Coordinates of C-alpha atoms and ligand atoms in Angstrom, one line a residue:
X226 CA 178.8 115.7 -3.5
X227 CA 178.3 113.6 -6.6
X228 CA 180.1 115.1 -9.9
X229 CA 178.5 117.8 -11.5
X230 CA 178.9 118.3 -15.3
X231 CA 177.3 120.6 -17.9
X232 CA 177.4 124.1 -16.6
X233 CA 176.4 125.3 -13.4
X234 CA 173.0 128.0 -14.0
X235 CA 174.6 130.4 -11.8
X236 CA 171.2 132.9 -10.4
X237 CA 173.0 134.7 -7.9
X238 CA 172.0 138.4 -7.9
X239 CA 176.3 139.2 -8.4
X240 CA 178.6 138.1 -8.5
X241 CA 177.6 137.1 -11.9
X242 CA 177.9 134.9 -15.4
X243 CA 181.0 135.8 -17.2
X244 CA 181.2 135.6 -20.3
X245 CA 183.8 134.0 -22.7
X246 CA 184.4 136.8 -24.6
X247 CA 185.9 138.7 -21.1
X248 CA 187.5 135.9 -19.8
X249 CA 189.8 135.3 -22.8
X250 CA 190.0 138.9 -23.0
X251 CA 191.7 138.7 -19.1
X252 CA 193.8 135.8 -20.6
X253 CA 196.5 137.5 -21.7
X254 CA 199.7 138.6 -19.9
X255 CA 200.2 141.5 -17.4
X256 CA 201.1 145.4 -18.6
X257 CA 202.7 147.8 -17.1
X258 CA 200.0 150.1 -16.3
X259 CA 202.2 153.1 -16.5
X260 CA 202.7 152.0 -20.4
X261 CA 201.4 153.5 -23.1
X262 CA 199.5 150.7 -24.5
X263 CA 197.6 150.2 -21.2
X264 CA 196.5 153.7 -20.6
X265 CA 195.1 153.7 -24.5
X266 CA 192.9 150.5 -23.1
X267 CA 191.8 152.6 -19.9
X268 CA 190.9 155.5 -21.8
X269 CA 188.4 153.5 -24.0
X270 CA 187.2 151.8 -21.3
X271 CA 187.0 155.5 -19.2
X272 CA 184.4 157.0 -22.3
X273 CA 182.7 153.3 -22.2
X274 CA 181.8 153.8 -18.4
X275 CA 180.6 157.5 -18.9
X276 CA 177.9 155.8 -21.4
X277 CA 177.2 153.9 -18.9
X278 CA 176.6 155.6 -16.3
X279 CA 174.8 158.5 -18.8
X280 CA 177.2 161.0 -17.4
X281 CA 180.2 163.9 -18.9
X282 CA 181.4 164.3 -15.7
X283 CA 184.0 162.1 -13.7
X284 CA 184.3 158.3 -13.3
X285 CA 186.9 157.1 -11.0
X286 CA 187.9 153.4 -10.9
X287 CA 189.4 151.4 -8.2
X288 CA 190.9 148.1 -7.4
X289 CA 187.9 147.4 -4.5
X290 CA 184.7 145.4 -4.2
X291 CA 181.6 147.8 -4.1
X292 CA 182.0 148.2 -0.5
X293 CA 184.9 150.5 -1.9
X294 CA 183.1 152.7 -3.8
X295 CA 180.3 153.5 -1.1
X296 CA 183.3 154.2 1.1
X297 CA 184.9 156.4 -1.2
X298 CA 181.9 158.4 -1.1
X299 CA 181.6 159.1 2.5
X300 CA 185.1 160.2 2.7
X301 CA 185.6 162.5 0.0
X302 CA 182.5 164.3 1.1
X303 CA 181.9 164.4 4.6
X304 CA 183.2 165.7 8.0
X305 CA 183.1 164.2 11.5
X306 CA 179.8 165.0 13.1
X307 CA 177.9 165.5 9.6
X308 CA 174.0 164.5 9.3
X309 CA 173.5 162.1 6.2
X310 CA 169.7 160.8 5.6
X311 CA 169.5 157.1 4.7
X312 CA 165.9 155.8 3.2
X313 CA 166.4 152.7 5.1
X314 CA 165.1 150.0 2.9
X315 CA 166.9 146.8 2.9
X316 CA 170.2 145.1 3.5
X317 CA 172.6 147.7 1.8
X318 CA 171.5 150.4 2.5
X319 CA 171.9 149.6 6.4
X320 CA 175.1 148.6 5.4
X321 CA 176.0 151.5 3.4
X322 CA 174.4 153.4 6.6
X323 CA 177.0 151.0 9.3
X324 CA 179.8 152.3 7.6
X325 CA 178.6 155.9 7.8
X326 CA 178.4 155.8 11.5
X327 CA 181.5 153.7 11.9
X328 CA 183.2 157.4 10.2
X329 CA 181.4 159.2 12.9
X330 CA 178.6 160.4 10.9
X331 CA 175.1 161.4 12.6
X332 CA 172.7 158.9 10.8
X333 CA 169.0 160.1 10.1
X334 CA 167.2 157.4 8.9
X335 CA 163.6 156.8 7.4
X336 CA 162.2 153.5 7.4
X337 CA 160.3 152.2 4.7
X338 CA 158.7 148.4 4.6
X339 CA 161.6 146.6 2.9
X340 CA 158.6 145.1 0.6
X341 CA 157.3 148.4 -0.7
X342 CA 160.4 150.5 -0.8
X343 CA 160.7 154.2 -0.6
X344 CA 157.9 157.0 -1.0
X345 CA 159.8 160.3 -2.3
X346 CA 157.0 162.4 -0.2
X347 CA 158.3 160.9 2.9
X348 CA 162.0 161.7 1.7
X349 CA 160.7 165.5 0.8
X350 CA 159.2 166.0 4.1
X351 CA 162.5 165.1 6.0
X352 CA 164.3 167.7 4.6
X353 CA 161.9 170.2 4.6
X354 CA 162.1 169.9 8.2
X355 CA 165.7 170.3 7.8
X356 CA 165.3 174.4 7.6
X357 CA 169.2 175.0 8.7
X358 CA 170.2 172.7 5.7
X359 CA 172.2 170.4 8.1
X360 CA 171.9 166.8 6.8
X361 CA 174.9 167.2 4.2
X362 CA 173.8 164.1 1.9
X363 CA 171.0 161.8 1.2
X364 CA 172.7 158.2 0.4
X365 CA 170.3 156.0 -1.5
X366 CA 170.4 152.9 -2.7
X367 CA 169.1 152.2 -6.6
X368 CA 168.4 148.6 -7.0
X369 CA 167.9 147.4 -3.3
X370 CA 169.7 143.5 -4.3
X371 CA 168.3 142.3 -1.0
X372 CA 164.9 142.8 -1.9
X373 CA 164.4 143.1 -5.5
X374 CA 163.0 146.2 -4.7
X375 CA 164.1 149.4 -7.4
X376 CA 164.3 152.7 -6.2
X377 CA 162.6 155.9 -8.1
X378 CA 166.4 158.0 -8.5
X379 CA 164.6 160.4 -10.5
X380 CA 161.3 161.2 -8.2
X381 CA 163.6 161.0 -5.2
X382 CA 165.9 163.5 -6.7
X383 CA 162.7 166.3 -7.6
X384 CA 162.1 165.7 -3.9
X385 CA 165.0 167.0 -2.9
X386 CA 165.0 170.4 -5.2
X387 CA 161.3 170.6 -4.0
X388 CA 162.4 170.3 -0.7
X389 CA 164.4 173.4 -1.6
X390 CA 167.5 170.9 0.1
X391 CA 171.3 171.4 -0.9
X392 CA 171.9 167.9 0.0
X393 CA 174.3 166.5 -2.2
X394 CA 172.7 163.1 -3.3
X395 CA 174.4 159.6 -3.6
X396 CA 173.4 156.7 -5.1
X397 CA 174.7 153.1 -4.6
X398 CA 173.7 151.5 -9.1
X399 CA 175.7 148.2 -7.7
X400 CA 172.9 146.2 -9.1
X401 CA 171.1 148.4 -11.5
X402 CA 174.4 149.6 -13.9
X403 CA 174.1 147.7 -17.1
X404 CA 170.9 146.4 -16.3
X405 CA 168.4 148.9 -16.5
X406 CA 168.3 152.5 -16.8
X407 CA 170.4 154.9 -14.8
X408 CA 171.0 158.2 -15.9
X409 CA 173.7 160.5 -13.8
X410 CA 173.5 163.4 -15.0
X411 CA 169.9 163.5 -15.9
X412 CA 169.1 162.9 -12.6
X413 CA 171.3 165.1 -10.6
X414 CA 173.0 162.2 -9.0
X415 CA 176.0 163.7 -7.5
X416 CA 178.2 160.8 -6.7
X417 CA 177.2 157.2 -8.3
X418 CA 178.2 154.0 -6.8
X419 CA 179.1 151.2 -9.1
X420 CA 180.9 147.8 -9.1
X421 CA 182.0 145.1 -11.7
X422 CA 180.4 141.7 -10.8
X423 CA 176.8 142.8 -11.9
X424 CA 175.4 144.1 -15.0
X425 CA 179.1 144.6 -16.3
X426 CA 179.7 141.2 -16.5
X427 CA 183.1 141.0 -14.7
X428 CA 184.8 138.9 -12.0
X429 CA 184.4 141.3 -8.3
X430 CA 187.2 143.3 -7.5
X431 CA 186.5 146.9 -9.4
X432 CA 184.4 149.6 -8.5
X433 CA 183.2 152.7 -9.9
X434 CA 182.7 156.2 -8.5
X435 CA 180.8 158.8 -10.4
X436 CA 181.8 162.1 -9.0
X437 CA 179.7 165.4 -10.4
X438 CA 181.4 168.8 -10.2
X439 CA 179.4 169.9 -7.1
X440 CA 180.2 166.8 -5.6
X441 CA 184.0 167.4 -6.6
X442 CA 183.8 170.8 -5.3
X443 CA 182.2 169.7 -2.0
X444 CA 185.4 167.1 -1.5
X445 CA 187.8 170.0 -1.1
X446 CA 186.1 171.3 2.5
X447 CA 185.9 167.8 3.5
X448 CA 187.6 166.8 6.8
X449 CA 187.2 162.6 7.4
X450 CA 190.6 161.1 6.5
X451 CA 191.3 159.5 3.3
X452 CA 194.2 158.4 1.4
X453 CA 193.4 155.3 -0.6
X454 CA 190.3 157.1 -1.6
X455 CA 190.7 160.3 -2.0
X456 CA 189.9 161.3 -5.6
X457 CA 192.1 164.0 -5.5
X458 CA 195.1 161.9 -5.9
X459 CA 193.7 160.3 -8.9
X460 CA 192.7 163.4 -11.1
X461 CA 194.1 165.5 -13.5
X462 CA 191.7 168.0 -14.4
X463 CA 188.5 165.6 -14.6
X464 CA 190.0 163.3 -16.1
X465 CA 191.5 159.6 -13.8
X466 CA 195.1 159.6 -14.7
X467 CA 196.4 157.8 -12.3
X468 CA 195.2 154.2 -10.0
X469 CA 195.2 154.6 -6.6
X470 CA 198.0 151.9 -6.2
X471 CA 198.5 149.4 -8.8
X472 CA 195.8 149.4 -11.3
X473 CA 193.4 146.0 -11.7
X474 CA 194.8 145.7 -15.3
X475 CA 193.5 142.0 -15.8
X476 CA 190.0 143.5 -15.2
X477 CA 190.4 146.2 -16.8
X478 CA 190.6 143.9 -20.1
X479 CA 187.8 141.9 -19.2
X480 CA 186.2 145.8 -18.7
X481 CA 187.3 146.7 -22.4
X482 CA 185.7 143.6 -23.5
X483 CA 182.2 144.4 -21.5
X484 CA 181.9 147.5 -22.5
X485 CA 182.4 146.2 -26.3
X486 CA 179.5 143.8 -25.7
X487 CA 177.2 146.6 -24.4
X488 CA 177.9 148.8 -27.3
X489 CA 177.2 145.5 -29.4
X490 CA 174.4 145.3 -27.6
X491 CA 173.2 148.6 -27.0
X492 CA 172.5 150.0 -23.7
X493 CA 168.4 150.2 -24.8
X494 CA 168.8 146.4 -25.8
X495 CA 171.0 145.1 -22.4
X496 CA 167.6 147.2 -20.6
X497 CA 165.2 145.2 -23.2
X498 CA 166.5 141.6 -22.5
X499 CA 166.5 142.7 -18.6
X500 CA 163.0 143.8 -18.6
X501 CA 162.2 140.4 -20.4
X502 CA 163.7 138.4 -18.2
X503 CA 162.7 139.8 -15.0
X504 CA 159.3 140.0 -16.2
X505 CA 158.9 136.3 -16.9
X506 CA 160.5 135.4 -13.4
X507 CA 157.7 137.3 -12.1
X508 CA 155.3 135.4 -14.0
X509 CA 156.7 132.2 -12.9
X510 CA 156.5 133.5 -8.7
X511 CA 152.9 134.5 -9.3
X512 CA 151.4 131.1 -10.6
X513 CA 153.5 129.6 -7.8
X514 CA 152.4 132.3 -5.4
X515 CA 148.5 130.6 -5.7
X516 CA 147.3 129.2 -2.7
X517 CA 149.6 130.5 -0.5
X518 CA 153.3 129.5 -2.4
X519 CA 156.2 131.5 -2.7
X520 CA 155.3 134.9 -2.8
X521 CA 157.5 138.2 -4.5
X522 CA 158.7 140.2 -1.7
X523 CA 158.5 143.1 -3.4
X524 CA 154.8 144.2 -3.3
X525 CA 155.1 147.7 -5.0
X526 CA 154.3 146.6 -8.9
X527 CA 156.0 149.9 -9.5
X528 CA 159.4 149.0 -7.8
X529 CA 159.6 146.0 -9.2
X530 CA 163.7 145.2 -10.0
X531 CA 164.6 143.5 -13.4
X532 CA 168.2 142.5 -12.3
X533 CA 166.7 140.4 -8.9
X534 CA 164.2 139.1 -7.8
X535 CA 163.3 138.0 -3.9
X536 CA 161.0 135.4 -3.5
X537 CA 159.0 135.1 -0.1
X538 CA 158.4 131.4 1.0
X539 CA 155.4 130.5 3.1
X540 CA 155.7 130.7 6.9
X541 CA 157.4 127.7 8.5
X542 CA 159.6 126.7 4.9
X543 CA 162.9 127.2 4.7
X544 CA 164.2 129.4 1.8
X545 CA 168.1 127.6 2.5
X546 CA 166.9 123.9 1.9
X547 CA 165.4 124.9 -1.5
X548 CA 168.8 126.4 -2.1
X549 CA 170.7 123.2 -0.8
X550 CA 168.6 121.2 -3.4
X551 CA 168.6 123.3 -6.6
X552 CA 172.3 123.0 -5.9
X553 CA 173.4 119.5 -4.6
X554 CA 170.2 118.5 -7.5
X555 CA 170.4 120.6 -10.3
X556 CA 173.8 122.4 -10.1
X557 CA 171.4 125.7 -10.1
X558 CA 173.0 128.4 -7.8
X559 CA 170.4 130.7 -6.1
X560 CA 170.8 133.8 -3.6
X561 CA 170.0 133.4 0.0
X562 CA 168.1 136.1 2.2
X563 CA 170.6 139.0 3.8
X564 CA 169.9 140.1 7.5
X565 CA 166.4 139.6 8.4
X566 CA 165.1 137.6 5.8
X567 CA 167.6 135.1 6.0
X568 CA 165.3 131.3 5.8
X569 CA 162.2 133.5 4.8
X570 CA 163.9 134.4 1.1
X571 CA 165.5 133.5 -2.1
X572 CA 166.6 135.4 -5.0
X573 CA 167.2 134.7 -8.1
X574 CA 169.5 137.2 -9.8
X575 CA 168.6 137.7 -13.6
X576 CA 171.2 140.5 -14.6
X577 CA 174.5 140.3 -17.0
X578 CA 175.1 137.8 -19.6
X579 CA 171.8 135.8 -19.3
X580 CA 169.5 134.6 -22.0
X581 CA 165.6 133.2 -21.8
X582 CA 166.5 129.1 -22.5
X583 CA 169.3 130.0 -19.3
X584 CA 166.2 131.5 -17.2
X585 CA 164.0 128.7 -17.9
X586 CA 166.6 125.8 -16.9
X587 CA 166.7 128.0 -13.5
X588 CA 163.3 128.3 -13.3
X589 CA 162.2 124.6 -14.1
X590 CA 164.8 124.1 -11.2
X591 CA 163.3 125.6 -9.2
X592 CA 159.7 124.4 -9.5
X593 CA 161.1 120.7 -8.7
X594 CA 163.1 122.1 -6.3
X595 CA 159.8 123.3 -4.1
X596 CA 158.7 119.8 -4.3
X597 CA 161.5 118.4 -3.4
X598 CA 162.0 120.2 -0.5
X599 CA 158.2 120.1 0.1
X600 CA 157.1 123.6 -0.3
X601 CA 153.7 123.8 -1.5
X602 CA 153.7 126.1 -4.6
X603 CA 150.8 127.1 -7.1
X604 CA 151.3 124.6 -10.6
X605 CA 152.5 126.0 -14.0
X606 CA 154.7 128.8 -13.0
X607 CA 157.2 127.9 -16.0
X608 CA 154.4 127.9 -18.2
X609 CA 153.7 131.3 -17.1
X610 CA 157.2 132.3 -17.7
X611 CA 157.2 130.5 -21.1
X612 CA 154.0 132.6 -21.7
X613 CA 155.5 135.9 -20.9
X614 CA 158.7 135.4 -22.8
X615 CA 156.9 134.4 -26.1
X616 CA 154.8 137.5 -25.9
X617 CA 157.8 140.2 -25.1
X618 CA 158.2 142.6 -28.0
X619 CA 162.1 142.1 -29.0
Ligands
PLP969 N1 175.2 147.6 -2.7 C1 174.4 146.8 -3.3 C2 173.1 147.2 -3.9 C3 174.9 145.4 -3.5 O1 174.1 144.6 -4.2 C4 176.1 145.1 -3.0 C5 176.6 143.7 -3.2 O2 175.9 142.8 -3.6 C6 176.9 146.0 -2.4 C7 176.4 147.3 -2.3 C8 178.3 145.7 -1.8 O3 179.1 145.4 -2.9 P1 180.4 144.5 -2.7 O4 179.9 143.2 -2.2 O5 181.0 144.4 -4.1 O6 181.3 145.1 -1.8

């Protein structure tokens, strides 16, 4: 590999950039985390995260990747032999659904096309059917990262009360918190997944739990083992007062820090620059899309994510050899396709600390890329993302 300087343009939909600001904030020596002067720093960062997630209730955090936090869900609500209903549309949530069986949960699943995402009235239906009220939750996932496909929390969530369904609902925001709009509590989300490598700008390693009173109430009949996870060793009242284990203090710094930079920020402007950014990219895939080029994956203009997006290549190219060359080329890092589409997509992640020249460089990349590793492409699709950032209202 020949030496690389200048910055890598790091696309991958998380982890993500970092920026400076955290990473001097994380270099800094340990504390004890039973200290005073540490639990002052978790506290901030505790009523930071509850404006994040637009909640009052409960946010847990854990030392964990994301993987963590889905698992902490299951647990603390659910008994062997409970039904959950997954709206199967992408990577994670089959994931999020493995793991559910692997806990010896009965899976109901309903498939939607991976490129058009869910349909709430297909959701609604399901549980009406459900007249004995025995599927005990409906785990969905927000931003599907796999697909650049965004999920409608809010019209899912009227299905369920028109479905007259006392499912609790859970909702993987991996890819969505910090990035565009989520809103727990006004959207009857009873457990939230989150983790730190995304929109919140921080190295893995930290996840987030949003718990809801009737989820908290629904933990204490809970059978499925848990220990680690169980948020009832890490309450007082509603409030976290202690880690499960040793807390992540270094991240929790870099946390402190993030959480300044949204408030900087605001949460409306972190949304604003998101919806610019994912916007151009889009742009930029439709002039290449022309005579049969890349293509978006997602094909529901109402899904469409603004923290990722997937990118289709023509049948017969080979979405990892672009990948290879924006790298070994351009030091630009792209996302490769999970499961299925693996060869048949890319992704460019566009979420955390990104700005439009950053996007561009990526983009421009990537437009030689396709010719240099021959994939025939429609002309001008910087242009088009230059075009689309120059006329977003700031
Ligand atoms: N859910 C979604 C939507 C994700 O994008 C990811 C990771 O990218 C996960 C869950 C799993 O999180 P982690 O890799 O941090 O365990």
């Amino acid at each position: 590999m020949p030496v690389q300087r200048g910055r890598m343009f790091f696309m991958n939909p998380g982890p993500t950039n970092i920026p400076d600001r955290v990473l001097r904030a994380m270099h800094r020596p340990a504390l004890d985390f039973a200290q005073k002067e540490f639990k002052a720093i978790y506290e901030e960062c505790a009523v930071g995260l509850k404006k994040v997630f637009k909640t009052e209730q409960i946010v847990l955090t854990y030392a964990a990747s994301g993987h963590g936090a889905w698992e902490s869900a299951v647990v603390n609500l659910c008994s062997p032999g409970d039904v959950v209903l997954v709206p199967e549309t992408g990577h994670f949530s089959a994931s999020w659904t493995q793991m559910a069986t692997h806990y010896g949960l009965v899976i109901e699943t309903v498939p939607f096309d991976w490129r058009s995402g869910v349909d709430p009235a297909a959701v609604e239906e399901r549980l009406r059917a459900d007249a004995d009220h025995r599927i005990r939750a409906v785990l969905q996932v927000h931003n599907e990262t796999s697909t650049g496909v965004a999920h409608p929390v809010a019209r899912i969530r009227k299905a369920i009360d028109a479905a007259g369904h006392p499912a609790l609902y859970l909702v993987d925001t991996i890819s969505s918190l910090g990035s565009f709009d989520f809103r727990m509590d006004e959207w009857g989300v009873d457990v939230a997944v989150g983790g730190s490598q995304k929109g919140l700008m921080l190295p893995p390693g930290m996840c987030f739990t949003g718990v809801s009173r009737k989820a908290l109430a629904a933990s204490q009949s809970a059978t499925l083992p848990r220990e680690y996870w169980d948020w009832r060793r890490m309450l007082d009242g509603e409030r976290q007062a202690r880690f499960a284990g040793t807390a992540p203090v270094h991240l929790i710094f870099g946390l402190q820090e993030s959480l300044k930079m949204i408030e900087e920020e605001t949460l409306d402007g972190v949304f604003a620059r998101h919806a610019r950014l994912g916007a151009a990219t889009r742009a930029c895939v439709a002039a290449w899309s022309e005579g049969g080029g890349p293509e978006l994956f997602c094909t529901n203009p109402d899904l469409v994510s603004n923290s990722v997006t997937a990118v289709q290549v023509p049948e017969g190219a080979d979405a990892n050899r672009l990948r290879e060359v924006c790298g070994e080329r351009f030091n630009v890092s792209l996302g490769g396709g999970l499961s299925r589409l693996n060869g048949r997509v890319f992704r460019i992640g566009h979420m955390g600390d990104l700005n439009e020249p950053m996007l561009l460089g990526a983009l421009t990349a990537v437009e030689m890329g396709l010719d240099l590793a021959g994939i025939p492409h429609g002309k001008g699709g910087v242009e088009a993302a230059m075009r689309s950032l120059k006329s977003a209202v700031h």
